[in-house]
CSV table of C-alpha atoms and ligand atoms in Angstrom, one decimal:
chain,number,residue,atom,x,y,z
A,7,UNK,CA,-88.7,196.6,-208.0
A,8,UNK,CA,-85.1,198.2,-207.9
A,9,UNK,CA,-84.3,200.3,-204.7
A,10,UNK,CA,-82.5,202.7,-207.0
A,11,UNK,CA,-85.1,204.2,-207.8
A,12,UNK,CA,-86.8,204.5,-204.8
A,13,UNK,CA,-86.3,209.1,-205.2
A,14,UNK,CA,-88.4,209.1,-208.1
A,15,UNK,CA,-91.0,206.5,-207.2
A,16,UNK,CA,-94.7,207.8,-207.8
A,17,UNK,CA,-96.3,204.1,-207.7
A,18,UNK,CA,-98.9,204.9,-205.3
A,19,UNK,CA,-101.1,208.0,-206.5
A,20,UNK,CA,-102.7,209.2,-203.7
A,21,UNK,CA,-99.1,209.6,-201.7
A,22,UNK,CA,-97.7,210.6,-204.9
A,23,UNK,CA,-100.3,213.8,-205.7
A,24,UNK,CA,-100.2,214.3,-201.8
A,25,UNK,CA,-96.3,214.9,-201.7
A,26,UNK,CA,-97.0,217.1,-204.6
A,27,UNK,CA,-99.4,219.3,-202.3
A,28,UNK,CA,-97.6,219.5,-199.4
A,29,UNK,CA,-94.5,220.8,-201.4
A,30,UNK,CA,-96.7,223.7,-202.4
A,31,UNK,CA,-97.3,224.1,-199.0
A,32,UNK,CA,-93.8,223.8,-197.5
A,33,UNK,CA,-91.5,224.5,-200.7
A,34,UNK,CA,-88.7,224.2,-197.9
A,35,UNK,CA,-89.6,220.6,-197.5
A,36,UNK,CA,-87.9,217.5,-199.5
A,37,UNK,CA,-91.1,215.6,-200.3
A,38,UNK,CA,-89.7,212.8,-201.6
A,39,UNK,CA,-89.5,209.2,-201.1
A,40,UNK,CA,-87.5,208.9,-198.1
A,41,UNK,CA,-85.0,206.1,-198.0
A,42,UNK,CA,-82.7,204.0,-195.4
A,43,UNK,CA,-80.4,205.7,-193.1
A,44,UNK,CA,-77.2,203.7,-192.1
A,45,UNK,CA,-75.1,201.3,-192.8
A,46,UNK,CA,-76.3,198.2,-194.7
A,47,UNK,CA,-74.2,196.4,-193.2
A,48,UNK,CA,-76.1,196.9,-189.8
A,49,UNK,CA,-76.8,194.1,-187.5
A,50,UNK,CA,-80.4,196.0,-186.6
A,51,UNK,CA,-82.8,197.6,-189.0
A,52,UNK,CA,-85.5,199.9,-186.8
A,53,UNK,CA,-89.0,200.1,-189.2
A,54,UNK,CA,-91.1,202.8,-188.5
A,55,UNK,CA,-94.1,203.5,-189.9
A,56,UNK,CA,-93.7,206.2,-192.8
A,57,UNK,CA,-91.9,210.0,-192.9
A,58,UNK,CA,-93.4,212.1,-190.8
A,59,UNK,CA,-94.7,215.7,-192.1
A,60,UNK,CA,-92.1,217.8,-190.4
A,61,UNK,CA,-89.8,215.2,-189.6
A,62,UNK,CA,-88.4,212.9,-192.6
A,63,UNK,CA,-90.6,214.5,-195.2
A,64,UNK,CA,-89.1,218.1,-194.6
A,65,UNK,CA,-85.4,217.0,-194.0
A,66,UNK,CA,-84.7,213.7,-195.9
A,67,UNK,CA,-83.8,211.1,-193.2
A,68,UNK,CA,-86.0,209.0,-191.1
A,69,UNK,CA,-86.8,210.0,-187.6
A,70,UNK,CA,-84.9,213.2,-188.0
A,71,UNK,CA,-86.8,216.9,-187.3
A,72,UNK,CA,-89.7,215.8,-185.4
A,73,UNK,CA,-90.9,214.6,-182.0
A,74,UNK,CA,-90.1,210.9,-182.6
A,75,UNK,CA,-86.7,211.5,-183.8
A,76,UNK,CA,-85.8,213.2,-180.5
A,77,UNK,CA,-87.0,210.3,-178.9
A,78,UNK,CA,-85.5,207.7,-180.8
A,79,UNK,CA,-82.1,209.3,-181.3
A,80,UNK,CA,-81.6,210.1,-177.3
A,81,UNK,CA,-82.4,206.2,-176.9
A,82,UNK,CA,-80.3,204.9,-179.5
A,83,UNK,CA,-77.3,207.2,-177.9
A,84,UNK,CA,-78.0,206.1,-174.6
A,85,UNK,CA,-77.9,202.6,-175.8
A,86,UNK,CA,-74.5,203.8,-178.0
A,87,UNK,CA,-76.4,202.9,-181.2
A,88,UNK,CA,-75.7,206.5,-181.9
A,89,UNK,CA,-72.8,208.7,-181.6
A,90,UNK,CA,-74.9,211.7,-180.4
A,91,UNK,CA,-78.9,212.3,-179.4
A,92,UNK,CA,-79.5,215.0,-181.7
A,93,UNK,CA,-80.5,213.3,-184.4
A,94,UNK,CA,-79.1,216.0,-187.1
A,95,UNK,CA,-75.4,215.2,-185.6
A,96,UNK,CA,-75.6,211.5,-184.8
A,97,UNK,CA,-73.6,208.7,-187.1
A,98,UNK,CA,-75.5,205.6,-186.6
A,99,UNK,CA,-73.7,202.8,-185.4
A,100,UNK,CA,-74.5,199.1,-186.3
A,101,UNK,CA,-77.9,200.6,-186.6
A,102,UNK,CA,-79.9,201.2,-189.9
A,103,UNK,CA,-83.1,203.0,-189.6
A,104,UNK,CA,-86.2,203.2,-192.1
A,105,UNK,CA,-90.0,203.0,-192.7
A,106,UNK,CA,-92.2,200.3,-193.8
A,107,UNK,CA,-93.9,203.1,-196.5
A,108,UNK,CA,-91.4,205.5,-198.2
A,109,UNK,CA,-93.5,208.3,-198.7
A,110,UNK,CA,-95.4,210.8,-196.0
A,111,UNK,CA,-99.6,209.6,-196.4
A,112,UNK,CA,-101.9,211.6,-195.4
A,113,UNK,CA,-102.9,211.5,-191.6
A,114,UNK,CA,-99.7,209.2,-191.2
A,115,UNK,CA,-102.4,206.5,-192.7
A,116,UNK,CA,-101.5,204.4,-195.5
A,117,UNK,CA,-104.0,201.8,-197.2
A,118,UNK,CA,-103.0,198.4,-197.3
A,119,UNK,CA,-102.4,198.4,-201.1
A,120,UNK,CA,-99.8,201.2,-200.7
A,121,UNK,CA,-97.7,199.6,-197.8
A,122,UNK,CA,-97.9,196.0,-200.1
A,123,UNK,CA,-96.7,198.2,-203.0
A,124,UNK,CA,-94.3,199.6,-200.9
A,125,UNK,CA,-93.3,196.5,-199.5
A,126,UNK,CA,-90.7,196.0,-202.3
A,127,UNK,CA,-88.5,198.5,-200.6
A,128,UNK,CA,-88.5,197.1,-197.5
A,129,UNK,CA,-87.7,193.8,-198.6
A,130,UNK,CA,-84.9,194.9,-200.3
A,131,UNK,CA,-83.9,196.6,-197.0
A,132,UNK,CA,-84.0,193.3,-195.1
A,133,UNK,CA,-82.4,191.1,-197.8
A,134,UNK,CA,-79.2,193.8,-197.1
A,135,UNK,CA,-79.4,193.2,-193.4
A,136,UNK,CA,-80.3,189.0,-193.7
A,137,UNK,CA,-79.6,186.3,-195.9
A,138,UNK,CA,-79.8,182.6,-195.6
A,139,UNK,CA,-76.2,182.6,-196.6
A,140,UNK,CA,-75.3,184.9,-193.9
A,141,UNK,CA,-75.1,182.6,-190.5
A,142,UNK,CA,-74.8,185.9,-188.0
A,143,UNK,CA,-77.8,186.8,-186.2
A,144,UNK,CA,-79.3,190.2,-187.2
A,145,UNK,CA,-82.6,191.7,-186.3
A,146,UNK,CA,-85.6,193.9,-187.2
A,147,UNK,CA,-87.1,196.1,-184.7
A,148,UNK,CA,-90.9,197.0,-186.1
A,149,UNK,CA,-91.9,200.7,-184.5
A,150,UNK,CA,-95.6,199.6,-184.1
A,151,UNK,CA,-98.4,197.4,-185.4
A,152,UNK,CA,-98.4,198.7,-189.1
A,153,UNK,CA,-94.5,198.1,-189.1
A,154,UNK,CA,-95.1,194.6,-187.7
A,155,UNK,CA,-97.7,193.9,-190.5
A,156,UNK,CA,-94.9,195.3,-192.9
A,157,UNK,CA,-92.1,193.3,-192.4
A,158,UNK,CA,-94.5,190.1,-192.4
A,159,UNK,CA,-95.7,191.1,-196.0
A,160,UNK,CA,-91.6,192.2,-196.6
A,161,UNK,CA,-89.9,188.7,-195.5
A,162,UNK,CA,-93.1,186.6,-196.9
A,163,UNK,CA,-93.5,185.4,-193.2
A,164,UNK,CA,-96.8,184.8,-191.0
A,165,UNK,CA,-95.8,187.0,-188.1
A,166,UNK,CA,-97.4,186.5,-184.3
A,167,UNK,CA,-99.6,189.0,-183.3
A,168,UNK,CA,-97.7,192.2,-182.3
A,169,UNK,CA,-97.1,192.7,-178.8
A,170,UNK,CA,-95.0,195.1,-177.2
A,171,UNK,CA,-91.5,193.5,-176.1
A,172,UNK,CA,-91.7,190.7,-178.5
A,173,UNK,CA,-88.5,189.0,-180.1
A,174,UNK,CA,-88.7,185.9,-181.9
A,175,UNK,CA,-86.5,184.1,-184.4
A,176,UNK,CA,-89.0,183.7,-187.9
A,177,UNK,CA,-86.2,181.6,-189.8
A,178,UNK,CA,-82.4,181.0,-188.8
A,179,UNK,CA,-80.7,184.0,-187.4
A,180,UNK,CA,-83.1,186.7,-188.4
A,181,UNK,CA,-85.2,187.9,-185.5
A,182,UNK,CA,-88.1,190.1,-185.0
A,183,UNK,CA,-88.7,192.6,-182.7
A,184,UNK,CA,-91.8,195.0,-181.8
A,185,UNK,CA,-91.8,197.8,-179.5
A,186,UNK,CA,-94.6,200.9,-179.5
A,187,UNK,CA,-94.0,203.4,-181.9
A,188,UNK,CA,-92.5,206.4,-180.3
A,189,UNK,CA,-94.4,208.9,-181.7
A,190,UNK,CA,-95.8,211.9,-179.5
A,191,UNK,CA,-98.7,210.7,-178.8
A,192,UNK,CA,-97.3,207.3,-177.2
A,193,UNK,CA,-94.5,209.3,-175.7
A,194,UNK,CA,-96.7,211.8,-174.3
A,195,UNK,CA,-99.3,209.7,-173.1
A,196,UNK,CA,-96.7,207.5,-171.7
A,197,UNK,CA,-97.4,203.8,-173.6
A,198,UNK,CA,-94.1,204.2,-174.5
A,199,UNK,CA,-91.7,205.7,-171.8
A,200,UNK,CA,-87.6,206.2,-171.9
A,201,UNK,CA,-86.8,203.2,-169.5
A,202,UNK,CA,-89.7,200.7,-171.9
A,203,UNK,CA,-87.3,201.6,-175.0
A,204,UNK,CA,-84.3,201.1,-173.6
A,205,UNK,CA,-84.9,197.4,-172.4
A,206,UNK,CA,-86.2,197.1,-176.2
A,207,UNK,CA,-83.0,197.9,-177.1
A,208,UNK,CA,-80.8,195.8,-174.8
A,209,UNK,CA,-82.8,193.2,-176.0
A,210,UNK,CA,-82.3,193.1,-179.5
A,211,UNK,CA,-78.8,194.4,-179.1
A,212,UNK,CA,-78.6,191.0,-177.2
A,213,UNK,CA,-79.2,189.2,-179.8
A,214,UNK,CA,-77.3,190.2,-182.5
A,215,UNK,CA,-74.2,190.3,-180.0
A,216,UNK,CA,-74.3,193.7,-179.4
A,217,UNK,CA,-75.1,193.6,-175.9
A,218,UNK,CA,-73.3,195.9,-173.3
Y,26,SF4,S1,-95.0,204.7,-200.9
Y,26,SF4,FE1,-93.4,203.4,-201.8
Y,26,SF4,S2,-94.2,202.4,-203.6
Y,26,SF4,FE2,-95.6,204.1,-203.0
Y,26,SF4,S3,-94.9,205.8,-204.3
Y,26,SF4,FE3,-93.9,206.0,-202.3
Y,26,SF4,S4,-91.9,204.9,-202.6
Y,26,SF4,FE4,-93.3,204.3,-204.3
């Protein structure tokens, strides 16, 4: 699968007739596959899960225009992984952001065969940010369970179970992180607060010597 042409990908029916609805719904909105943000020459990749509706669907970038962006952007400046919290001013910094399924599926639910079909994507993703050859420590932080199953099926890897907090080294100097998605409903609910993220984030800054 070649990441170039990630924009015009229509592999996966459902999301593929579904982004086709929803731009008749919202002509304003990109609906589109929606690519990496970043450098790829990041020491941390963030997974999330997919584009949100009104988030990366509608403007093009992941975790920008919705609740979870706001979240995630005002914790990646507090932890200077950005060079502003609003997410439609902030460069990244050392920090590529992405989802584990390209395209927005319906109730933010993709089926198993879509996030293995997408899974070419996101391999491609982590082969910029890790190789063997490549004897630096860098690290993926999966945004929830489905992210976590993701990058197992991405790096070809049995995973441990997700758990909240979690960092491990799966082969020489490429580590894996999971933390609760920050979504609304986590957010809101508190699962997932401000000062939980931001330990996240020290810790895999730590390990790919970005600590402060
Ligand atoms: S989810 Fe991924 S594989 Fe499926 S159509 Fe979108 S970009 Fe292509």
């Amino acid at each position: 699968m070649r990441y170039d042409r990630l924009e015009g990908c229509r592999i996966c029916p459902r999301l593929a007739a579904h982004l086709d609805q929803v731009r008749d719904t919202h002509p304003g909105y990109r609906c589109l596959p929606v690519g990496a943000a970043g450098s790829a020459s990041s020491k941390l990749l963030l997974v999330g899960l997919a584009p949100g509706l009104h988030g990366a669907n509608r403007t093009g970038r992941p975790f920008t225009g919705d609740a979870s962006g706001t979240f995630l952007f005002a914790a990646l400046a507090r932890a200077g992984l950005a060079s502003d919290p609003d997410p439609l001013k902030a460069r990244l910094v050392n920090v590529r952001l992405t989802n584990a399924v390209k395209c927005l599926p319906p109730q933010n639910r993709p089926t198993a065969a879509e996030m293995e079909a997408c899974s070419g994507y996101l391999r491609g993703e982590i082969g910029e940010l890790w190789s063997p050859r490549v004897k630096l420590a860098r690290c993926v932080l999966c945004l929830g369970r489905l992210a976590h199953r993701s990058v197992g099926i991405a790096i070809g890897q049995r995973l441990p179970e997700f758990r909240h907090g979690q960092l491990c080294e799966v082969v020489p100097n490429l580590w894996v992180a999971d933390s609760y998605h920050p979504s609304r409903q986590n957010t809101n609910t508190r699962r997932l607060t401000t000062e939980m993220f931001d330990v996240v984030l020290e810790d895999v800054k730590s390990v790919v010597g970005l600590a402060s």
